[in-house]
PDB file of N, CA and C in Angstrom:
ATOM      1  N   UNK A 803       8.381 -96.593 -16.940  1.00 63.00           N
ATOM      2  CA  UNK A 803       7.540 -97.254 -17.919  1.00 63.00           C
ATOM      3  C   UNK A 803       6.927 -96.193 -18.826  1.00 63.00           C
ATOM      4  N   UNK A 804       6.907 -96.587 -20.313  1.00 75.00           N
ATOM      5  CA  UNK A 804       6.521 -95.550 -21.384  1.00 75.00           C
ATOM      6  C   UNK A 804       5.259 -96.226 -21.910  1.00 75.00           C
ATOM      7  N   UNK A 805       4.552 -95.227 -22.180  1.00 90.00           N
ATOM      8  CA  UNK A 805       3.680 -96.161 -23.267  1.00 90.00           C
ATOM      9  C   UNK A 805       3.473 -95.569 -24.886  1.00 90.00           C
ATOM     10  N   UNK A 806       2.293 -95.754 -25.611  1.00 92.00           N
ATOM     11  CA  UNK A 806       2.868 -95.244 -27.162  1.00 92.00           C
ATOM     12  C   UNK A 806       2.418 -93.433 -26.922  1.00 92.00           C
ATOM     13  N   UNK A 807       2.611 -92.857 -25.812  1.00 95.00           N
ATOM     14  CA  UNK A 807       2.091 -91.207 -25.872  1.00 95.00           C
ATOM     15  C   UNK A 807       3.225 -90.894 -25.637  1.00 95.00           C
ATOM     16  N   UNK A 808       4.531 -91.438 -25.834  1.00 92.00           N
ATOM     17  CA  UNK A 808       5.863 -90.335 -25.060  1.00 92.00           C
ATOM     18  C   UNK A 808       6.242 -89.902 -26.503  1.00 92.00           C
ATOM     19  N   UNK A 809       5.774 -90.115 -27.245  1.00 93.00           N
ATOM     20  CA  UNK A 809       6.197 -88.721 -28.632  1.00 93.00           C
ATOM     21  C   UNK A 809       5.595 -88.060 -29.447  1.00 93.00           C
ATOM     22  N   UNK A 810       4.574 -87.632 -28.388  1.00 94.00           N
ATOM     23  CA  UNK A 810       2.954 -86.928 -28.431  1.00 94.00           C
ATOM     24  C   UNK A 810       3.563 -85.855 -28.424  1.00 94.00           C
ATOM     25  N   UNK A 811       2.384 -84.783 -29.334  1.00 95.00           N
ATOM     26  CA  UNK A 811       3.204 -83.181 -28.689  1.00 95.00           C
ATOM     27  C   UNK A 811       2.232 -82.679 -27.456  1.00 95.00           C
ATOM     28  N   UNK A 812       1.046 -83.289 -27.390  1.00 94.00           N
ATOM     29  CA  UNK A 812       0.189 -82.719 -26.880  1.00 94.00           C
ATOM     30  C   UNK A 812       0.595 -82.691 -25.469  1.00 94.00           C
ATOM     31  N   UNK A 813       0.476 -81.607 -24.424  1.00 94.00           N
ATOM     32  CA  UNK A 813       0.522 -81.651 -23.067  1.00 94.00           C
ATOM     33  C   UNK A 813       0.071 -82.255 -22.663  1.00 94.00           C
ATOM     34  N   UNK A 814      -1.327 -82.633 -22.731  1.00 93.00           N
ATOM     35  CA  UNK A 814      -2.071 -83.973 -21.888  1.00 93.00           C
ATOM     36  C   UNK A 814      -2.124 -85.455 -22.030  1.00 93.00           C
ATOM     37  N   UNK A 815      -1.552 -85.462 -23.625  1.00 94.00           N
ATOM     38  CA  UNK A 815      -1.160 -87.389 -23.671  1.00 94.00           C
ATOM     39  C   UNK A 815       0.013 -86.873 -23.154  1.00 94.00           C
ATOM     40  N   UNK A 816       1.012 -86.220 -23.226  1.00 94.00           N
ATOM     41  CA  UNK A 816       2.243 -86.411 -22.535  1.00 94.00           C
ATOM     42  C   UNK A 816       2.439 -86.568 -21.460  1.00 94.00           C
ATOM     43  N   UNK A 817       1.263 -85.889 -20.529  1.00 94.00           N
ATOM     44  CA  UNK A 817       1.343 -86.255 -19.170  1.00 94.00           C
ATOM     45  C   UNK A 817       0.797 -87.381 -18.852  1.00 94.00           C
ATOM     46  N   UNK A 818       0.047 -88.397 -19.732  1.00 94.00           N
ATOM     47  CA  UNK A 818      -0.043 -89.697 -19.334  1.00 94.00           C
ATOM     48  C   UNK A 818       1.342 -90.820 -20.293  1.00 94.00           C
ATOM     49  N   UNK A 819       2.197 -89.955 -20.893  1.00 94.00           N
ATOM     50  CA  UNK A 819       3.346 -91.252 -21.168  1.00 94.00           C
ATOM     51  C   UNK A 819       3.887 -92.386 -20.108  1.00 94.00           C
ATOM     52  N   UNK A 820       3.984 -91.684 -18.329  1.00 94.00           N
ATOM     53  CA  UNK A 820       4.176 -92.566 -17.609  1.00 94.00           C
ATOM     54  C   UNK A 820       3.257 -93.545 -17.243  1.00 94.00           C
ATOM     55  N   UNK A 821       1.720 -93.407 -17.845  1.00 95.00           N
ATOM     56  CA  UNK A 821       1.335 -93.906 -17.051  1.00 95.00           C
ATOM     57  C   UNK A 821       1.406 -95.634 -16.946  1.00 95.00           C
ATOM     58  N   UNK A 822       0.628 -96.534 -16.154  1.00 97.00           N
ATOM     59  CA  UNK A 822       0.872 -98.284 -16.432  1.00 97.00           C
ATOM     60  C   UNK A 822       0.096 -98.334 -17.393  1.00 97.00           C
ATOM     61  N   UNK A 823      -0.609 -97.432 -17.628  1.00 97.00           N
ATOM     62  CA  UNK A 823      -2.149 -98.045 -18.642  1.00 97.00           C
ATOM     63  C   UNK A 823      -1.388 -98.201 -19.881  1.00 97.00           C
ATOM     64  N   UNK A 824      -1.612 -99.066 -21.114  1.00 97.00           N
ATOM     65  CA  UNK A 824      -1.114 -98.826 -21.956  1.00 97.00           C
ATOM     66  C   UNK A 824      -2.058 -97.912 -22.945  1.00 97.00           C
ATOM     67  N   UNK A 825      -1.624 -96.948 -22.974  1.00 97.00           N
ATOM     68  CA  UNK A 825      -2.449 -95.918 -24.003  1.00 97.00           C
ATOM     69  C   UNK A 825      -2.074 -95.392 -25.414  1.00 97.00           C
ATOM     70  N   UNK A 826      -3.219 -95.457 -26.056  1.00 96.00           N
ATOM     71  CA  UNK A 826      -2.399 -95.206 -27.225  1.00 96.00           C
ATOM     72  C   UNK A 826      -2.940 -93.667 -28.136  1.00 96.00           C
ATOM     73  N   UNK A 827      -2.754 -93.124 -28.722  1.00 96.00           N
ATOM     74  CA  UNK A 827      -3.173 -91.928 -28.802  1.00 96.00           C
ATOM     75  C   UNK A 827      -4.143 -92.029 -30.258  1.00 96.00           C
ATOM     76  N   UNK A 828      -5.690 -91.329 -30.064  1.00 95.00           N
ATOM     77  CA  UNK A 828      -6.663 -91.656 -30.721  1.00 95.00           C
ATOM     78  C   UNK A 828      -6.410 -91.695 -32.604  1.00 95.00           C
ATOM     79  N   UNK A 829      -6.124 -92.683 -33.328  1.00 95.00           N
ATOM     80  CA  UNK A 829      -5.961 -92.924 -34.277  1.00 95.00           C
ATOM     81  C   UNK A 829      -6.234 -94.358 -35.404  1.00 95.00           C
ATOM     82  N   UNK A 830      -5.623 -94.572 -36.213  1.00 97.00           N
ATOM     83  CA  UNK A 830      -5.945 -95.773 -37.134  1.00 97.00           C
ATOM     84  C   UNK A 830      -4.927 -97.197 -36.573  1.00 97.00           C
ATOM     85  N   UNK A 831      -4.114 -97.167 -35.684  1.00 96.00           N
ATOM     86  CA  UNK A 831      -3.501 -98.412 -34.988  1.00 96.00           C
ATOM     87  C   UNK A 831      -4.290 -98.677 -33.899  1.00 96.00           C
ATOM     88  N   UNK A 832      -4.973 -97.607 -33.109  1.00 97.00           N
ATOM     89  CA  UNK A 832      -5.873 -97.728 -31.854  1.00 97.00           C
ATOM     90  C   UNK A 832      -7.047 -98.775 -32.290  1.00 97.00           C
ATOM     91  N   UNK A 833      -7.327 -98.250 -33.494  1.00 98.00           N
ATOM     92  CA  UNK A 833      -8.812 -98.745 -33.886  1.00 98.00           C
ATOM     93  C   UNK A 833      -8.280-100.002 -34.604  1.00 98.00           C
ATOM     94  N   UNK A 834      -7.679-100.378 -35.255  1.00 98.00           N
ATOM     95  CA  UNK A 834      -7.020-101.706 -35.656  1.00 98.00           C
ATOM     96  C   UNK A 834      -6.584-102.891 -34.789  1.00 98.00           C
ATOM     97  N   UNK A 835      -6.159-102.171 -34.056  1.00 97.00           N
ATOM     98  CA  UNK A 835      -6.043-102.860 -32.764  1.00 97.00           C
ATOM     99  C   UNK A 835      -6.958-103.514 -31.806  1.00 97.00           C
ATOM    100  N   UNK A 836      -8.000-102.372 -31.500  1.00 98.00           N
ATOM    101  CA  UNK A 836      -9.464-103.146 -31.014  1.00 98.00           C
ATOM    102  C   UNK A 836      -9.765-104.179 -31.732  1.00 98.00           C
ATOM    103  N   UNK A 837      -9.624-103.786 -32.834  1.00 98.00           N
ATOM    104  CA  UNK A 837     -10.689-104.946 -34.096  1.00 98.00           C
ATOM    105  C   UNK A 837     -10.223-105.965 -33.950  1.00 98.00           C
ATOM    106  N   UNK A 838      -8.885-105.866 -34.443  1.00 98.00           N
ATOM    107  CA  UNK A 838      -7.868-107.622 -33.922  1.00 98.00           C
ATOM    108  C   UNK A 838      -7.960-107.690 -32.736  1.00 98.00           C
ATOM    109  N   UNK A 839      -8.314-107.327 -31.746  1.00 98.00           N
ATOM    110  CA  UNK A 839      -7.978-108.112 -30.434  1.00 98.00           C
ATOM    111  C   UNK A 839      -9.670-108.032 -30.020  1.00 98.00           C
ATOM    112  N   UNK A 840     -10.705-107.638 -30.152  1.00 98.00           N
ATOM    113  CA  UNK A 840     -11.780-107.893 -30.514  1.00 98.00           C
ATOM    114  C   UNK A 840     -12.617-107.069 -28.923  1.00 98.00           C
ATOM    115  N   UNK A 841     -11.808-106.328 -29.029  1.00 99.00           N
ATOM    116  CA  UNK A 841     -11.891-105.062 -27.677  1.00 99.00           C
ATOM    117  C   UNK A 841     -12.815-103.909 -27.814  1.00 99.00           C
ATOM    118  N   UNK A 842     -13.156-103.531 -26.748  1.00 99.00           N
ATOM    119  CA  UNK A 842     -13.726-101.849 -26.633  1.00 99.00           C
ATOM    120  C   UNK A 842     -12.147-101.281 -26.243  1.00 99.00           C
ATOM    121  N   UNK A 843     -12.936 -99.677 -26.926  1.00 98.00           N
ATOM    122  CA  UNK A 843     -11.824 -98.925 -26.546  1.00 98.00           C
ATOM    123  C   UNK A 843     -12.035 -98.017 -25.579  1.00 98.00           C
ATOM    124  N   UNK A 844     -11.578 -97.732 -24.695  1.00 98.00           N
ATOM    125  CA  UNK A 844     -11.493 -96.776 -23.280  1.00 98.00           C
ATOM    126  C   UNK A 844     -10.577 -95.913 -23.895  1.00 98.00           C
ATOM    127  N   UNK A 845     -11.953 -94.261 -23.839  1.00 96.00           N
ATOM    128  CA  UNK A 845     -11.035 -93.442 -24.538  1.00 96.00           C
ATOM    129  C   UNK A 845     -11.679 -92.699 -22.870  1.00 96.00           C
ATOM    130  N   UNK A 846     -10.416 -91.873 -23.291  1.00 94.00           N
ATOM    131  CA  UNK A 846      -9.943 -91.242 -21.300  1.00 94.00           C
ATOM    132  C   UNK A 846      -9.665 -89.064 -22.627  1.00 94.00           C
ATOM    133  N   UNK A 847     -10.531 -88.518 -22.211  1.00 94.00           N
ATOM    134  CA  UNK A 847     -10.839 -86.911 -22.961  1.00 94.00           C
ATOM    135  C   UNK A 847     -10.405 -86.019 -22.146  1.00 94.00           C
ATOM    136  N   UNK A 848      -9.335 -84.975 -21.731  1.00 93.00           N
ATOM    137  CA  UNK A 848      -9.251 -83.948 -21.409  1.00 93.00           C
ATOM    138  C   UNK A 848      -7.977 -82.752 -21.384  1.00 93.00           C
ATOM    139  N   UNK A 849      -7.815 -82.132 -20.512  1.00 92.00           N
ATOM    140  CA  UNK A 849      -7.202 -81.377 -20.815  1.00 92.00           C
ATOM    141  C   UNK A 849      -5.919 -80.759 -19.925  1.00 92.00           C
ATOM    142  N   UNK A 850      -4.891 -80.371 -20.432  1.00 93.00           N
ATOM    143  CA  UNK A 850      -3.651 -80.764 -19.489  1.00 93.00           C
ATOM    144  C   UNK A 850      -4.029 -79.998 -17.824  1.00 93.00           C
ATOM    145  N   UNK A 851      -4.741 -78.464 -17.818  1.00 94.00           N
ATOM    146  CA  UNK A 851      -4.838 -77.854 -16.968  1.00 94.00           C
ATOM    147  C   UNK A 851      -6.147 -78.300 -16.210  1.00 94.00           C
ATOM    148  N   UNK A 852      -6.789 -79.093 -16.743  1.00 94.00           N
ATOM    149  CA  UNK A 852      -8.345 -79.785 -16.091  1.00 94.00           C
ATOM    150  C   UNK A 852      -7.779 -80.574 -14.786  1.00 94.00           C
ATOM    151  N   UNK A 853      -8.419 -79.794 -13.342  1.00 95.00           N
ATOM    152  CA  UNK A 853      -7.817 -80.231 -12.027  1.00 95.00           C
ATOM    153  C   UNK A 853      -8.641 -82.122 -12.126  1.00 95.00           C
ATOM    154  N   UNK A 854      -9.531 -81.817 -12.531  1.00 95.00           N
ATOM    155  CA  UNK A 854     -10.616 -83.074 -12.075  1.00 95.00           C
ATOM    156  C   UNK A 854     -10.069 -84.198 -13.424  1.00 95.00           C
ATOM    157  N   UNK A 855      -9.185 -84.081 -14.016  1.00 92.00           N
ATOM    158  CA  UNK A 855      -8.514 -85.024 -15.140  1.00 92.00           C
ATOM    159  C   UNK A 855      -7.258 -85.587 -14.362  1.00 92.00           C
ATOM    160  N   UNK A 856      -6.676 -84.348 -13.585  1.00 93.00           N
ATOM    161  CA  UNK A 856      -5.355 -84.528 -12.355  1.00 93.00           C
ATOM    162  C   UNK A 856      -5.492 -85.571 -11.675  1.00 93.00           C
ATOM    163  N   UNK A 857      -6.716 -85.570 -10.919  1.00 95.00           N
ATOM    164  CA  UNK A 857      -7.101 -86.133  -9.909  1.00 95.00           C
ATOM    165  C   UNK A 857      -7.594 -88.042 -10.660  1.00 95.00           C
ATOM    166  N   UNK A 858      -8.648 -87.777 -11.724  1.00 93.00           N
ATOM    167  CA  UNK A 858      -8.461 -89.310 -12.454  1.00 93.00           C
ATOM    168  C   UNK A 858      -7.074 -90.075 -12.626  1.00 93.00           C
ATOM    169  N   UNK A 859      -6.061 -89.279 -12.875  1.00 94.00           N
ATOM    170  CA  UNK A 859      -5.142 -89.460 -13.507  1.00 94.00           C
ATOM    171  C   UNK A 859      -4.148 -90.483 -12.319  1.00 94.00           C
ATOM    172  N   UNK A 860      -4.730 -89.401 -11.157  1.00 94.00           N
ATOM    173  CA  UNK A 860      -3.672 -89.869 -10.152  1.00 94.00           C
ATOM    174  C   UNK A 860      -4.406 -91.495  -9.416  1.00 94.00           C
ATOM    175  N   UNK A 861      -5.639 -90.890  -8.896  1.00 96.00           N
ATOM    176  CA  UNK A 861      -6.208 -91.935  -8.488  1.00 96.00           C
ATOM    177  C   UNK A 861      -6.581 -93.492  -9.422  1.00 96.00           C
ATOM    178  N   UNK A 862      -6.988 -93.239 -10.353  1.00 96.00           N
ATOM    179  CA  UNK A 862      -6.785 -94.504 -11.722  1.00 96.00           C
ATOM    180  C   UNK A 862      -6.063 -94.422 -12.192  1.00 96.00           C
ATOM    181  N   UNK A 863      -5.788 -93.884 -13.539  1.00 96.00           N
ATOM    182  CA  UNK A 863      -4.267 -94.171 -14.346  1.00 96.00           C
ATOM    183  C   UNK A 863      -3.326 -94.935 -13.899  1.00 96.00           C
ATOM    184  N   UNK A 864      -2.811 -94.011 -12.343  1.00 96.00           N
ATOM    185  CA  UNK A 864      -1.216 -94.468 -12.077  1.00 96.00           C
ATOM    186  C   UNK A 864      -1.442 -95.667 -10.959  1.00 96.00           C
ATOM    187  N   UNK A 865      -2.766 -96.170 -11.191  1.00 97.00           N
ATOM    188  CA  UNK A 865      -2.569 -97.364 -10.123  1.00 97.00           C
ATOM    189  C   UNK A 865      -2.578 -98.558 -10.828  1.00 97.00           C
ATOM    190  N   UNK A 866      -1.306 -99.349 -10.059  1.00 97.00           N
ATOM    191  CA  UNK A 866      -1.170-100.468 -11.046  1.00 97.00           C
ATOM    192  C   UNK A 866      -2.547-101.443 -11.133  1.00 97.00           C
ATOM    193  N   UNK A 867      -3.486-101.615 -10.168  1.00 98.00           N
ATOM    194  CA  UNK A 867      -4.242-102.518 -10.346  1.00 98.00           C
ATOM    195  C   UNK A 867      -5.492-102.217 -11.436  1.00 98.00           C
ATOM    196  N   UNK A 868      -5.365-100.944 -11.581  1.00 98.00           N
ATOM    197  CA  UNK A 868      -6.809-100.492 -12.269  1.00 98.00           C
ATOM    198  C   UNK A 868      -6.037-100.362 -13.674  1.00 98.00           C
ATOM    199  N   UNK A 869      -4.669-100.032 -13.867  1.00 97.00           N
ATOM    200  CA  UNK A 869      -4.226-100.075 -14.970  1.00 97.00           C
ATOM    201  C   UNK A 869      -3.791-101.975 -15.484  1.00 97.00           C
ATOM    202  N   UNK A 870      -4.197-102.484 -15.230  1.00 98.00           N
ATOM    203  CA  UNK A 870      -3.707-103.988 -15.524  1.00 98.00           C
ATOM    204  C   UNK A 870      -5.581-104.747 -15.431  1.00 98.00           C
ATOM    205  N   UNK A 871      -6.423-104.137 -15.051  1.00 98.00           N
ATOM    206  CA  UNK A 871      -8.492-104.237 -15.672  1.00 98.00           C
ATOM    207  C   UNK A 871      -8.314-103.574 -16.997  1.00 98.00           C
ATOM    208  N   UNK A 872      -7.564-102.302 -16.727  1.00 98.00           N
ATOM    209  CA  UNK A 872      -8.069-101.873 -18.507  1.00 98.00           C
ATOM    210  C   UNK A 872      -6.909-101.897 -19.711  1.00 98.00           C
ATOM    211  N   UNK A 873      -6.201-102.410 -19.243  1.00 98.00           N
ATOM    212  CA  UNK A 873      -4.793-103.092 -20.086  1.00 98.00           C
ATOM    213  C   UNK A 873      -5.568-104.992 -20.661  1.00 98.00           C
ATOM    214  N   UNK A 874      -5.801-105.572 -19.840  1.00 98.00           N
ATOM    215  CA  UNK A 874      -6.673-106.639 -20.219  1.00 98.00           C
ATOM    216  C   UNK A 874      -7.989-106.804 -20.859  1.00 98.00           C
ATOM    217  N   UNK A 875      -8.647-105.684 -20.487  1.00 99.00           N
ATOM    218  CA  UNK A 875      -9.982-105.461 -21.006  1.00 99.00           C
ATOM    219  C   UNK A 875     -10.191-104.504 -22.261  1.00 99.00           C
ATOM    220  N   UNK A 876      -9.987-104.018 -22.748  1.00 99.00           N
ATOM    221  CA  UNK A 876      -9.541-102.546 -23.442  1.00 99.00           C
ATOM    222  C   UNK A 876      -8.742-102.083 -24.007  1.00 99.00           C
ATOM    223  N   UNK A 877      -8.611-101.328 -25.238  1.00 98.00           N
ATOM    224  CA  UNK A 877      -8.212-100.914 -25.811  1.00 98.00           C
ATOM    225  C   UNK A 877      -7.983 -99.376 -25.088  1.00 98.00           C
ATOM    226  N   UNK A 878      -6.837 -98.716 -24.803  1.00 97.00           N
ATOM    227  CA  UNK A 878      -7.077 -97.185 -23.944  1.00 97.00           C
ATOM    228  C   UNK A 878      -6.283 -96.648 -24.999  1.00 97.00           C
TER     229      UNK A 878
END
């Protein structure tokens, strides 16, 4: 599963392209998007070598249930 970060250059949206969340990388469709769908946006900040971003990543991100609260709720 891809989401809109697999043609990111950045190391750290790239390492969330797999994730379930659908994420989108901070810009003018992100924010258009909230507006029409009448959402907050869950913005997720850090950095590819940040251990304690690893660890979010693994424990939230890649779990399907917490990624399908902020896929429904949120704009990520």
């Amino acid at each position: 599963m891809t989401n809109s970060l697999s043609h990111e250059t950045s190391p750290y949206l790239l390492q969330h392209a797999n994730n379930p969340v659908e994420w989108y990388p901070w810009g003018e469709e992100a924010l258009q998007k909230a507006k029409i769908e009448g959402k907050p946006i869950f913005l997720s900040i850090g950095y590819s070598a940040c251990h304690w971003c690893h660890v979010m990543a693994h424990e939230s991100f890649e779990d399907e249930k917490v990624a399908a609260i902020l896929n429904k709720h949120f704009i990520n």
